[in-house]
Amino acid sequence: MNITEKILAKAAGKKAVHPGEIVDANVDMVMVHDLTGPLAVEAFKKIGVQKVWDNRKVVVILDHQVPAESVKAAELHKTMRQFAKEQNLTFYDVGRGGICHQVMPEKGHVSPGNVIVGADSHTCTYGAFGAFATGIGSTEAAAVFATGKIWFKVPSAIKINVTGSFQKFVTPKDLILYIIGNLGVDGAIYKAVEFTGSTIENMSIAGRMTLCNMAVEMGAKNGIIAPDETTRRFLEGRAGGLPDFKALQSDSDAEYERTVEFDVSSMGPQVACPSSVDNVKPVSEVGDVPVEQAFIGSCTNGRIEDLRVAAQILKGKRVKDGVRALVIPASQEVWRQAMQEGLMEIFTDAGAIVCGSACGPCLGGHIGLLAAGETCVSSSNRNFIGRMGSTQANVYLASPATVAASAVMGKITDPTTLEETA
Amino acid sequence: MNSKIQAKTIVFGNNIDTDVILPGKYLVLVDPNELGKHALESLDTEFVQKAKDGVILVGGKNFGCGSSREQAPLALKYSGVKCVIAESFARIFFRNAINIGLPVIECRGISTAVKSGDELVVDFEAGNIENLSNGKKFHVEKLPPFIMEILADGGLIEHLRRKMK
Ligand code: SF4
């Protein structure tokens, strides 16, 4: 079996499972946030049970409309605060956590081999730690609150094997954009996507999270990477009682629907052009695209490694007049680290605005929205029509390095060429 | 849910994402009827007008991709959509639709065999879809019995309520 099948078999109490089989799995952790939680609470109350099945396994995080930008959002937050209190749940209020997908592993709610569901599509991010993690809806989250179980169709798997070393300023974000450009936004629909190969083995947890985060952008049920020493180093002191990682490696005769090979050695920075995540081109081929906004943040690329590379590029430079640059650390922990390392000073000196850790403009619900006719280059994960504000605005997705370079030049710019042109 | 649904269709293309079905700015709305007023408005400002008397939505590949927002199928249901047929669905949307009691079914070839305004009849029990306007018929893989049960109960919550009694 491959790692996904092994996890699902264990969660369903079976020796083995096969693609296409429907299993009832025990859930190790369920997460809801401020936009999906209230519907889940409402649904949970309708089921008619008094208590969640296990209060230690339900996490509530406020991150989308944070801090509350309207009375309506404040009401939703209030609903979640009350529910968390009354059910005695782990709760991350405004200023205590950050973006759900960063907070979950950071605070030790993710462990290899777990089955984790979250009422958010990017729950697949935790595959970076060798967990089976996938997004569900609010009603289904309510059902998990009540029963601790959920049905899954065991997915067939695609293996993505990556080799080679990245060139300077080329990052895992460029790799995942390149992969999605190749496979298409429906290229892995319903599938498990397992990332393997020397590039992945040498990759930081931050990079692995970026890859698994965007697995859903090609339709995947989950993205997953076998746990190793890198995983252990990150989780030790966070998640208690780590399992034996050997049981979580795919067997040598594990079955895959197909295997796709990528070599990153000669790959340059990539950009997903409006308004589909698979509309990917090398940044050198996007032409002259002036930008009004540059956004560094989100659950895809708001980690300390992302902020460091952006700061490296912005240091001693100025964001071009007419461009607003927004930097949003993915969590309070990342914020603090960035402050200690002096990154906040670099961003501020460059003329960027640093906002509190939350989703921000990523989903166009809160701060940093776009007007009609405006263009944003963003380190987030979606460039759909209307995603960041006006339906007449354009969003280009890129790595934090490319976003930072573009902020300086006022147009989409290859970070590797910045030194020559500046 | 009736095992047969008959209505006029509205056809959309591939990769209809949940941000166009219901933009993020409306996620603070709680009343499903309010959500219904904004369904698909960024693709077609008259959609809600056209859908209000009951329609079958036909989509291409990867219908409902993007965010996990359950408000997307809810908005469709409360705008008047009785059922969605697509070449393929994004999995979270598929589950959400079933869970809120909006029937969805996959049918290869449907998007090129139907144009907006055609009258369709979907028979879930038999696994048949017929386009009454041009006579084309399709046989589809039926939904598994436990999903039909959830739909018959009107959604997952009603289903659990009945089962957990
Ligand atoms: S940062 Fe963006 S993609 Fe990530 S959870 Fe928040 S809204 Fe969703």
Coordinates of C-alpha atoms and ligand atoms in Angstrom, one line a residue:
Chain A
M1 CA 0.0 0.0 0.0
N2 CA 1.0 3.6 -0.4
I3 CA 1.1 6.0 2.6
T4 CA -2.5 7.3 2.0
E5 CA -3.9 3.8 1.8
K6 CA -2.0 2.8 5.0
I7 CA -3.4 5.7 7.0
L8 CA -7.0 5.1 5.7
A9 CA -6.8 1.4 6.4
K10 CA -5.7 2.0 10.0
A11 CA -8.3 4.7 10.5
A12 CA -11.0 2.3 9.2
G13 CA -9.8 -0.6 11.3
K14 CA -8.8 -2.7 8.3
K15 CA -5.7 -4.6 7.2
A16 CA -5.8 -3.2 3.7
V17 CA -7.8 -0.9 1.5
H18 CA -8.0 -0.5 -2.2
P19 CA -8.8 2.5 -4.5
G20 CA -12.5 3.0 -5.0
E21 CA -13.5 1.3 -1.7
I22 CA -15.7 3.4 0.6
V23 CA -14.5 3.3 4.2
D24 CA -15.7 4.8 7.5
A25 CA -12.7 6.4 9.1
N26 CA -12.0 7.5 12.6
V27 CA -11.0 11.2 12.7
D28 CA -8.0 12.3 14.8
M29 CA -8.6 16.0 14.5
V30 CA -11.2 18.4 13.1
M31 CA -10.8 22.1 12.5
V32 CA -13.2 24.9 11.7
H33 CA -12.6 28.6 11.3
D34 CA -14.7 31.8 11.6
L35 CA -16.3 31.5 8.1
T36 CA -17.1 27.8 8.1
G37 CA -17.6 27.3 11.8
P38 CA -20.9 29.1 12.4
L39 CA -22.7 26.9 9.8
A40 CA -21.1 23.9 11.5
V41 CA -22.3 25.0 14.9
E42 CA -25.8 25.6 13.6
A43 CA -25.9 22.1 11.9
F44 CA -24.4 20.5 15.1
K45 CA -27.2 22.0 17.2
K46 CA -29.8 20.6 14.8
I47 CA -28.4 17.0 15.1
G48 CA -29.6 17.0 18.7
V49 CA -26.5 15.7 20.5
Q50 CA -25.3 17.8 23.5
K51 CA -21.5 17.4 23.4
V52 CA -18.9 16.9 20.7
W53 CA -17.6 13.4 20.5
D54 CA -14.1 14.4 21.9
N55 CA -13.4 17.9 22.9
R56 CA -9.6 17.4 22.7
K57 CA -10.0 16.7 19.0
V58 CA -11.9 19.8 17.8
V59 CA -10.0 23.0 17.1
V60 CA -11.5 26.4 16.4
I61 CA -9.4 29.1 14.8
L62 CA -10.4 32.7 14.0
D63 CA -8.4 33.8 10.9
H64 CA -10.5 34.8 7.9
Q65 CA -12.2 38.1 8.9
V66 CA -9.7 39.0 11.6
P67 CA -9.9 41.3 13.5
A68 CA -13.7 41.5 12.8
E69 CA -14.1 44.0 10.0
S70 CA -17.9 44.3 10.3
V71 CA -20.6 43.7 12.9
K72 CA -21.6 40.6 11.0
A73 CA -18.1 39.2 11.3
A74 CA -18.1 40.1 15.0
E75 CA -21.3 38.2 15.4
L76 CA -19.8 35.1 13.7
H77 CA -16.7 35.4 16.0
K78 CA -19.0 35.6 19.0
T79 CA -20.8 32.4 18.0
M80 CA -17.5 30.5 17.7
R81 CA -16.2 31.9 21.0
Q82 CA -19.3 30.8 22.8
F83 CA -19.3 27.4 21.2
A84 CA -15.7 26.8 22.0
K85 CA -16.3 27.8 25.6
E86 CA -19.4 25.7 26.1
Q87 CA -17.8 22.6 24.5
N88 CA -14.4 23.2 26.1
L89 CA -12.5 23.2 22.8
T90 CA -9.1 24.3 21.8
F91 CA -9.7 27.8 20.6
Y92 CA -7.4 30.4 18.9
D93 CA -8.9 33.8 19.3
V94 CA -7.8 37.0 17.5
G95 CA -4.1 37.6 18.3
R96 CA -3.6 34.1 19.7
G97 CA -3.0 32.0 16.6
G98 CA -3.0 33.1 13.0
I99 CA -4.0 31.4 9.8
C100 CA -5.5 28.0 10.6
H101 CA -3.2 25.9 8.4
Q102 CA -0.1 27.4 10.0
V103 CA -1.5 27.2 13.5
M104 CA -2.5 23.6 13.4
P105 CA 1.0 22.1 12.9
E106 CA 2.7 24.9 14.8
K107 CA 0.6 24.2 17.9
G108 CA 1.0 20.5 17.7
H109 CA -2.4 19.5 16.4
V110 CA -0.9 17.6 13.5
S111 CA 0.9 14.3 13.7
P112 CA 2.1 11.8 11.0
G113 CA -0.4 9.1 10.3
N114 CA -3.4 11.2 11.5
V115 CA -6.6 11.6 9.7
I116 CA -7.4 15.3 9.9
V117 CA -10.4 17.0 8.4
G118 CA -11.0 20.7 8.3
A119 CA -13.8 22.9 7.0
D120 CA -11.4 24.6 4.7
S121 CA -10.1 23.3 1.3
H122 CA -6.5 23.9 2.1
T123 CA -6.6 21.5 5.0
C124 CA -4.5 19.3 2.6
T125 CA -1.5 21.4 3.8
Y126 CA -0.9 18.9 6.7
G127 CA 0.0 16.2 4.2
A128 CA 3.4 17.9 4.5
F129 CA 3.7 16.0 7.9
G130 CA 2.7 12.6 6.6
A131 CA -0.9 13.0 7.7
F132 CA -4.0 12.3 5.6
A133 CA -5.6 15.7 5.6
T134 CA -8.5 17.0 3.5
G135 CA -11.1 19.7 3.3
I136 CA -14.8 19.1 4.1
G137 CA -17.8 21.3 4.4
S138 CA -19.4 22.8 7.5
T139 CA -22.3 20.3 7.7
E140 CA -19.9 17.4 7.4
A141 CA -17.7 19.0 10.1
A142 CA -20.8 19.1 12.3
A143 CA -21.3 15.4 11.6
V144 CA -17.7 14.7 12.7
F145 CA -18.3 16.8 15.9
A146 CA -21.1 14.4 16.7
T147 CA -19.7 11.1 15.6
G148 CA -15.9 11.3 15.2
K149 CA -16.2 9.5 11.9
I150 CA -16.4 10.3 8.2
W151 CA -16.7 8.3 5.0
F152 CA -14.0 8.4 2.3
K153 CA -13.7 6.8 -1.0
V154 CA -10.1 5.5 -1.0
P155 CA -8.4 7.6 -3.7
S156 CA -6.1 6.3 -6.4
A157 CA -2.8 7.9 -6.2
I158 CA -0.5 10.0 -8.4
K159 CA 3.2 10.0 -7.6
I160 CA 5.1 13.1 -8.3
N161 CA 8.8 12.5 -8.2
V162 CA 11.0 15.5 -8.1
T163 CA 14.8 15.7 -8.6
G164 CA 17.4 18.4 -8.9
S165 CA 18.4 21.4 -6.9
F166 CA 16.7 24.8 -7.1
Q167 CA 18.5 27.8 -8.6
K168 CA 18.8 31.0 -6.6
F169 CA 15.4 32.6 -5.9
V170 CA 13.5 29.6 -7.4
T171 CA 11.4 28.0 -4.7
P172 CA 8.9 25.2 -3.9
K173 CA 6.1 27.7 -4.9
D174 CA 7.6 27.9 -8.4
L175 CA 7.7 24.1 -8.5
I176 CA 4.0 23.6 -7.5
L177 CA 2.9 26.3 -10.0
Y178 CA 4.9 24.5 -12.6
I179 CA 3.3 21.1 -11.7
I180 CA -0.2 22.5 -11.7
G181 CA 0.5 24.2 -15.1
N182 CA 1.5 20.7 -16.3
L183 CA -1.3 18.6 -14.8
G184 CA -4.1 21.2 -15.0
V185 CA -6.6 22.3 -12.4
D186 CA -8.5 19.1 -12.7
G187 CA -5.4 16.9 -13.3
A188 CA -5.6 15.2 -9.9
I189 CA -9.3 15.4 -9.2
Y190 CA -10.3 12.9 -6.4
K191 CA -6.7 11.6 -6.2
A192 CA -4.0 11.3 -3.6
V193 CA -0.9 13.2 -4.7
E194 CA 2.3 11.8 -3.2
F195 CA 5.4 13.9 -3.5
T196 CA 8.7 12.0 -3.5
G197 CA 12.3 12.3 -4.7
S198 CA 15.5 13.9 -3.7
T199 CA 14.2 17.5 -4.0
I200 CA 11.4 16.8 -1.6
E201 CA 13.8 15.0 0.8
N202 CA 16.0 18.0 0.9
M203 CA 13.1 20.4 1.2
S204 CA 12.2 22.4 4.4
I205 CA 8.9 21.8 6.2
A206 CA 7.8 25.3 4.9
G207 CA 8.4 24.2 1.3
R208 CA 6.6 20.9 1.8
M209 CA 3.6 22.8 3.2
T210 CA 3.5 25.0 0.2
L211 CA 3.4 22.0 -2.1
C212 CA 0.7 20.1 -0.2
N213 CA -1.3 23.3 0.3
M214 CA -1.7 23.7 -3.4
A215 CA -2.5 20.0 -4.1
V216 CA -6.2 21.0 -4.0
E217 CA -5.6 23.4 -6.8
M218 CA -5.3 20.5 -9.1
G219 CA -8.4 18.9 -7.6
A220 CA -6.5 16.4 -5.3
K221 CA -8.2 14.9 -2.3
N222 CA -4.9 15.1 -0.4
G223 CA -1.3 15.9 -0.9
I224 CA 1.2 13.9 1.1
I225 CA 4.9 13.5 1.9
A226 CA 6.3 10.6 3.9
P227 CA 7.6 11.8 7.3
D228 CA 11.3 11.9 7.9
E229 CA 13.9 13.6 10.1
T230 CA 12.9 17.0 8.9
T231 CA 9.4 16.3 10.0
R232 CA 10.6 15.0 13.3
R233 CA 12.7 18.1 13.9
F234 CA 9.8 20.4 13.3
L235 CA 7.2 18.5 15.3
E236 CA 9.3 17.6 18.3
G237 CA 8.3 19.7 21.2
R238 CA 5.0 20.6 19.4
A239 CA 3.0 17.4 18.8
G240 CA 3.2 14.8 21.6
G241 CA 3.9 11.1 21.1
L242 CA 5.1 10.9 17.5
P243 CA 4.4 7.5 15.9
D244 CA 6.9 5.1 14.3
F245 CA 7.7 6.7 10.9
K246 CA 8.6 3.4 9.3
A247 CA 5.0 2.2 9.2
L248 CA 4.2 5.4 7.2
Q249 CA 6.5 4.8 4.2
S250 CA 4.9 3.7 1.0
D251 CA 5.7 0.0 0.2
S252 CA 8.1 -0.6 -2.7
D253 CA 5.3 -2.4 -4.6
A254 CA 2.7 0.3 -3.8
E255 CA 0.4 1.1 -6.6
Y256 CA 0.0 4.4 -8.4
E257 CA -2.3 5.4 -11.2
R258 CA 0.7 7.1 -12.7
T259 CA 4.1 8.6 -11.9
V260 CA 5.1 12.0 -13.1
E261 CA 8.8 13.1 -13.0
F262 CA 10.0 16.7 -12.7
D263 CA 13.5 18.0 -12.6
V264 CA 13.9 21.5 -11.1
S265 CA 17.5 22.0 -12.1
S266 CA 16.8 24.3 -15.0
M267 CA 13.5 25.7 -13.8
G268 CA 13.1 29.5 -13.5
P269 CA 10.5 31.4 -11.4
Q270 CA 6.9 30.7 -12.5
V271 CA 3.7 32.8 -12.5
A272 CA 0.0 31.7 -12.7
C273 CA -1.7 34.3 -14.8
P274 CA -5.4 35.2 -14.5
S275 CA -7.7 33.7 -13.8
S276 CA -6.9 30.0 -13.5
V277 CA -4.2 28.4 -11.3
D278 CA -3.0 26.3 -14.3
N279 CA -2.4 29.3 -16.6
V280 CA 1.3 29.1 -15.7
K281 CA 4.2 30.7 -17.5
P282 CA 7.8 31.3 -16.7
V283 CA 8.0 34.8 -15.3
S284 CA 10.4 35.6 -18.2
E285 CA 7.4 35.1 -20.6
V286 CA 4.6 37.1 -19.0
G287 CA 5.7 40.3 -20.6
D288 CA 5.1 43.8 -19.3
V289 CA 2.5 43.5 -16.5
P290 CA 2.3 46.6 -14.2
V291 CA 1.0 45.9 -10.7
E292 CA -0.9 48.1 -8.2
Q293 CA -0.6 45.6 -5.3
A294 CA 1.9 43.1 -4.1
F295 CA 0.9 40.6 -1.4
I296 CA 3.3 38.4 0.6
G297 CA 1.4 36.1 3.0
S298 CA -1.3 33.4 3.2
C299 CA -1.2 29.8 4.2
T300 CA 0.7 29.1 1.0
N301 CA 3.6 31.5 1.6
G302 CA 3.4 33.4 4.8
R303 CA 6.0 31.5 6.8
I304 CA 9.3 32.8 8.2
E305 CA 11.3 31.4 5.2
D306 CA 9.0 33.3 2.8
L307 CA 9.4 36.5 4.7
R308 CA 13.2 36.1 4.9
V309 CA 13.5 35.8 1.1
A310 CA 11.2 38.7 0.6
A311 CA 13.2 40.8 3.0
Q312 CA 16.5 39.8 1.4
I313 CA 15.1 41.3 -1.9
L314 CA 13.5 44.4 -0.3
K315 CA 16.4 45.3 1.9
G316 CA 17.7 48.7 1.2
K317 CA 15.2 49.2 -1.7
R318 CA 11.9 50.9 -1.9
V319 CA 8.5 49.6 -3.1
K320 CA 7.8 51.5 -6.3
D321 CA 5.5 54.6 -6.0
G322 CA 2.0 53.6 -7.0
V323 CA 2.4 50.1 -5.6
R324 CA 1.0 49.0 -2.2
A325 CA 3.0 46.1 -0.8
L326 CA 1.3 44.1 2.0
V327 CA 3.2 41.7 4.2
I328 CA 1.2 39.3 6.4
P329 CA 3.0 36.8 8.6
A330 CA 1.0 33.5 8.7
S331 CA 0.9 33.3 12.5
Q332 CA 1.7 35.1 15.7
E333 CA 4.7 32.9 16.0
V334 CA 6.0 33.8 12.5
W335 CA 5.3 37.5 13.4
R336 CA 7.4 37.3 16.5
Q337 CA 10.2 35.6 14.7
A338 CA 10.2 38.1 11.9
M339 CA 10.3 40.9 14.4
Q340 CA 13.2 39.4 16.2
E341 CA 15.1 38.9 13.0
G342 CA 14.6 42.6 12.1
L343 CA 12.5 41.8 9.0
M344 CA 9.7 44.2 10.1
E345 CA 12.1 47.0 9.9
I346 CA 13.2 46.1 6.4
F347 CA 9.6 45.9 5.2
T348 CA 8.7 49.1 6.8
D349 CA 11.7 51.0 5.5
A350 CA 10.9 49.7 2.0
G351 CA 7.4 51.2 2.3
A352 CA 5.5 48.0 2.7
I353 CA 2.6 47.7 5.3
V354 CA 2.8 44.8 7.7
C355 CA -0.6 43.6 8.9
G356 CA -1.7 41.3 11.7
S357 CA -1.4 37.6 11.0
A358 CA -4.6 36.4 9.3
C359 CA -5.9 35.5 5.8
G360 CA -6.1 39.1 4.7
P361 CA -6.6 39.9 1.0
C362 CA -6.1 36.2 0.0
L363 CA -9.9 35.6 -0.1
G364 CA -11.1 39.2 -0.8
G365 CA -13.2 39.2 2.3
H366 CA -11.3 41.7 4.4
I367 CA -8.4 44.0 4.0
G368 CA -6.4 44.8 0.9
L369 CA -9.1 44.4 -1.7
L370 CA -8.7 45.3 -5.4
A371 CA -10.5 47.9 -7.4
A372 CA -11.7 47.3 -11.0
G373 CA -8.9 47.3 -13.5
E374 CA -6.2 46.7 -10.8
T375 CA -3.6 44.0 -10.8
C376 CA -2.1 42.2 -7.8
V377 CA 0.9 39.9 -7.8
S378 CA 0.3 37.5 -4.8
S379 CA 2.0 34.7 -3.0
S380 CA -1.3 33.1 -2.2
N381 CA -3.0 30.2 -4.0
R382 CA -6.0 31.3 -6.0
N383 CA -6.4 33.8 -8.8
F384 CA -10.1 33.2 -9.7
I385 CA -12.3 36.0 -11.0
G386 CA -13.3 38.1 -8.0
R387 CA -11.1 36.3 -5.5
M388 CA -9.3 39.4 -4.2
G389 CA -12.1 42.0 -4.6
S390 CA -13.5 43.4 -7.9
T391 CA -14.4 40.9 -10.6
Q392 CA -12.6 43.3 -12.9
A393 CA -9.3 42.9 -11.1
N394 CA -6.4 40.6 -12.1
V395 CA -4.4 38.3 -9.8
Y396 CA -1.1 36.8 -10.7
L397 CA 0.3 34.1 -8.4
A398 CA 4.0 33.8 -7.7
S399 CA 6.6 33.1 -5.1
P400 CA 7.4 35.6 -2.3
A401 CA 10.7 36.3 -4.1
T402 CA 8.9 37.2 -7.3
V403 CA 6.3 39.3 -5.5
A404 CA 9.0 41.2 -3.7
A405 CA 10.9 41.9 -6.8
S406 CA 7.7 43.0 -8.6
A407 CA 6.9 45.4 -5.8
V408 CA 10.2 47.1 -6.3
M409 CA 9.9 47.3 -10.0
G410 CA 6.2 48.1 -10.2
K411 CA 5.7 45.3 -12.6
I412 CA 6.0 41.5 -12.6
T413 CA 9.7 40.8 -12.3
D414 CA 12.0 37.9 -12.3
P415 CA 13.8 38.1 -8.9
T416 CA 17.0 36.7 -10.4
T417 CA 17.2 39.7 -12.8
L418 CA 16.5 42.4 -10.1
E419 CA 20.2 43.1 -9.4
E420 CA 20.9 43.7 -13.0
T421 CA 18.0 46.0 -13.7
A422 CA 17.8 47.9 -10.4
Chain B
M1 CA -36.1 14.4 -2.7
N2 CA -38.0 13.1 -5.8
S3 CA -36.2 10.4 -7.6
K4 CA -37.1 12.2 -10.8
I5 CA -36.3 15.8 -11.5
Q6 CA -37.5 17.6 -14.6
A7 CA -36.6 21.2 -15.5
K8 CA -35.1 23.6 -18.0
T9 CA -31.3 23.8 -17.9
I10 CA -28.7 26.5 -17.7
V11 CA -25.3 25.5 -19.0
F12 CA -21.9 26.6 -17.8
G13 CA -18.4 25.7 -18.8
N14 CA -15.4 23.9 -17.2
N15 CA -13.9 24.7 -13.8
I16 CA -16.8 26.8 -12.4
D17 CA -15.2 27.7 -9.0
T18 CA -16.8 28.4 -5.7
D19 CA -15.6 32.0 -5.8
V20 CA -17.8 32.7 -8.8
I21 CA -20.6 30.6 -7.5
L22 CA -20.6 32.7 -4.3
P23 CA -17.9 35.4 -3.8
G24 CA -16.1 35.6 -0.5
K25 CA -17.6 38.9 0.5
Y26 CA -21.0 37.2 1.0
L27 CA -19.8 34.6 3.4
V28 CA -20.9 36.6 6.3
L29 CA -24.5 36.2 5.3
V30 CA -26.2 33.5 7.3
D31 CA -29.7 33.3 5.8
P32 CA -29.6 30.9 2.9
N33 CA -32.3 32.9 1.0
E34 CA -29.9 35.9 1.1
L35 CA -27.1 33.7 -0.2
G36 CA -29.4 32.5 -3.0
K37 CA -29.7 36.1 -4.2
H38 CA -26.0 36.2 -5.2
A39 CA -25.5 32.8 -6.8
L40 CA -23.3 33.0 -9.9
E41 CA -23.8 36.7 -10.2
S42 CA -20.2 37.4 -11.3
L43 CA -20.7 35.1 -14.3
D44 CA -24.3 36.1 -15.1
T45 CA -26.1 39.0 -13.5
E46 CA -29.4 37.6 -14.5
F47 CA -28.8 34.0 -13.2
V48 CA -30.9 34.4 -10.1
Q49 CA -33.8 35.7 -12.2
K50 CA -33.5 32.8 -14.6
A51 CA -33.2 30.2 -11.9
K52 CA -36.0 31.2 -9.5
D53 CA -38.7 28.9 -10.9
G54 CA -36.4 25.8 -10.8
V55 CA -33.6 24.8 -13.1
I56 CA -31.1 22.1 -13.7
L57 CA -27.5 23.3 -13.8
V58 CA -25.2 21.7 -16.3
G59 CA -21.5 22.1 -16.0
G60 CA -18.3 20.9 -17.6
K61 CA -15.3 19.4 -15.8
N62 CA -14.3 20.1 -12.2
F63 CA -17.5 21.9 -11.2
G64 CA -17.3 23.6 -7.8
C65 CA -13.5 23.7 -7.6
G66 CA -11.9 26.0 -5.1
S67 CA -12.8 26.8 -1.5
S68 CA -14.7 24.4 0.8
R69 CA -17.5 27.0 1.4
E70 CA -20.7 25.2 1.8
Q71 CA -22.4 28.5 1.1
A72 CA -21.8 27.8 -2.6
P73 CA -24.1 24.8 -3.0
L74 CA -26.5 26.5 -0.5
A75 CA -26.7 29.6 -2.7
L76 CA -27.4 27.4 -5.7
K77 CA -30.1 25.5 -3.9
Y78 CA -31.8 28.6 -2.6
S79 CA -31.6 30.3 -6.0
G80 CA -33.8 27.6 -7.4
V81 CA -31.3 25.0 -8.7
K82 CA -32.9 21.6 -8.3
C83 CA -29.9 19.5 -9.4
V84 CA -26.4 19.9 -10.9
I85 CA -25.1 17.6 -13.6
A86 CA -21.5 17.9 -14.6
E87 CA -18.7 16.0 -16.4
S88 CA -16.9 15.9 -13.1
F89 CA -17.1 17.7 -9.7
A90 CA -14.5 19.0 -7.3
R91 CA -14.8 16.6 -4.4
I92 CA -15.6 19.0 -1.6
F93 CA -18.4 20.6 -3.6
F94 CA -19.8 17.2 -4.4
R95 CA -19.9 16.2 -0.7
N96 CA -21.3 19.5 0.4
A97 CA -24.1 19.4 -2.1
I98 CA -25.2 16.0 -1.0
N99 CA -24.9 17.0 2.6
I100 CA -27.2 20.0 2.2
G101 CA -29.6 17.9 0.1
L102 CA -28.8 19.3 -3.4
P103 CA -28.7 16.3 -5.8
V104 CA -25.5 16.2 -8.0
I105 CA -24.6 13.6 -10.6
E106 CA -21.7 13.0 -12.9
C107 CA -22.4 12.4 -16.6
R108 CA -19.7 12.2 -19.2
G109 CA -20.6 14.0 -22.4
I110 CA -23.4 16.0 -20.9
S111 CA -21.9 19.4 -21.4
T112 CA -21.8 19.1 -25.2
A113 CA -25.2 17.5 -25.5
V114 CA -27.2 20.2 -23.8
K115 CA -27.7 23.9 -24.4
S116 CA -29.3 26.4 -22.1
G117 CA -33.0 26.2 -22.2
D118 CA -33.3 22.5 -23.0
E119 CA -35.7 20.5 -20.9
L120 CA -34.0 17.7 -19.0
V121 CA -35.3 14.8 -16.9
V122 CA -33.0 13.0 -14.5
D123 CA -34.1 9.7 -13.0
F124 CA -31.8 9.0 -10.1
E125 CA -33.3 5.5 -9.3
A126 CA -32.7 4.3 -12.9
G127 CA -29.5 6.2 -13.5
N128 CA -30.9 7.9 -16.6
I129 CA -30.8 11.4 -18.0
E130 CA -32.8 12.4 -21.0
N131 CA -32.7 15.7 -22.9
L132 CA -36.4 16.1 -24.0
S133 CA -35.5 18.9 -26.3
N134 CA -33.2 16.8 -28.6
G135 CA -34.0 13.3 -27.6
K136 CA -30.4 12.5 -26.4
K137 CA -30.2 9.9 -23.6
F138 CA -27.5 9.1 -21.1
H139 CA -26.9 6.3 -18.7
V140 CA -24.9 7.3 -15.6
E141 CA -23.3 5.6 -12.7
K142 CA -25.9 5.7 -9.9
L143 CA -25.1 7.3 -6.5
P144 CA -24.3 4.7 -3.8
P145 CA -27.3 3.7 -1.7
F146 CA -26.1 5.5 1.5
I147 CA -25.8 8.8 -0.5
M148 CA -29.3 8.3 -1.9
E149 CA -30.4 7.8 1.7
I150 CA -28.9 11.1 2.8
L151 CA -30.5 12.9 -0.2
A152 CA -33.9 11.2 0.6
D153 CA -33.7 12.5 4.1
G154 CA -33.0 16.0 2.8
G155 CA -29.4 16.2 3.8
L156 CA -26.8 14.9 6.3
I157 CA -28.2 16.6 9.4
E158 CA -31.7 15.3 8.9
H159 CA -30.2 11.9 8.1
L160 CA -28.1 11.9 11.3
R161 CA -31.0 13.2 13.4
R162 CA -33.0 10.2 12.2
K163 CA -30.2 7.8 12.8
M164 CA -29.0 9.0 16.2
K165 CA -32.4 9.0 17.7
Ligands
SF4_1 S1 -4.8 32.2 3.7 FE1 -6.2 32.2 2.0 S2 -6.3 30.1 1.2 FE2 -5.3 30.1 3.2 S3 -7.0 29.6 4.7 FE3 -6.8 31.8 4.5 S4 -8.3 32.4 2.9 FE4 -7.9 30.2 2.7

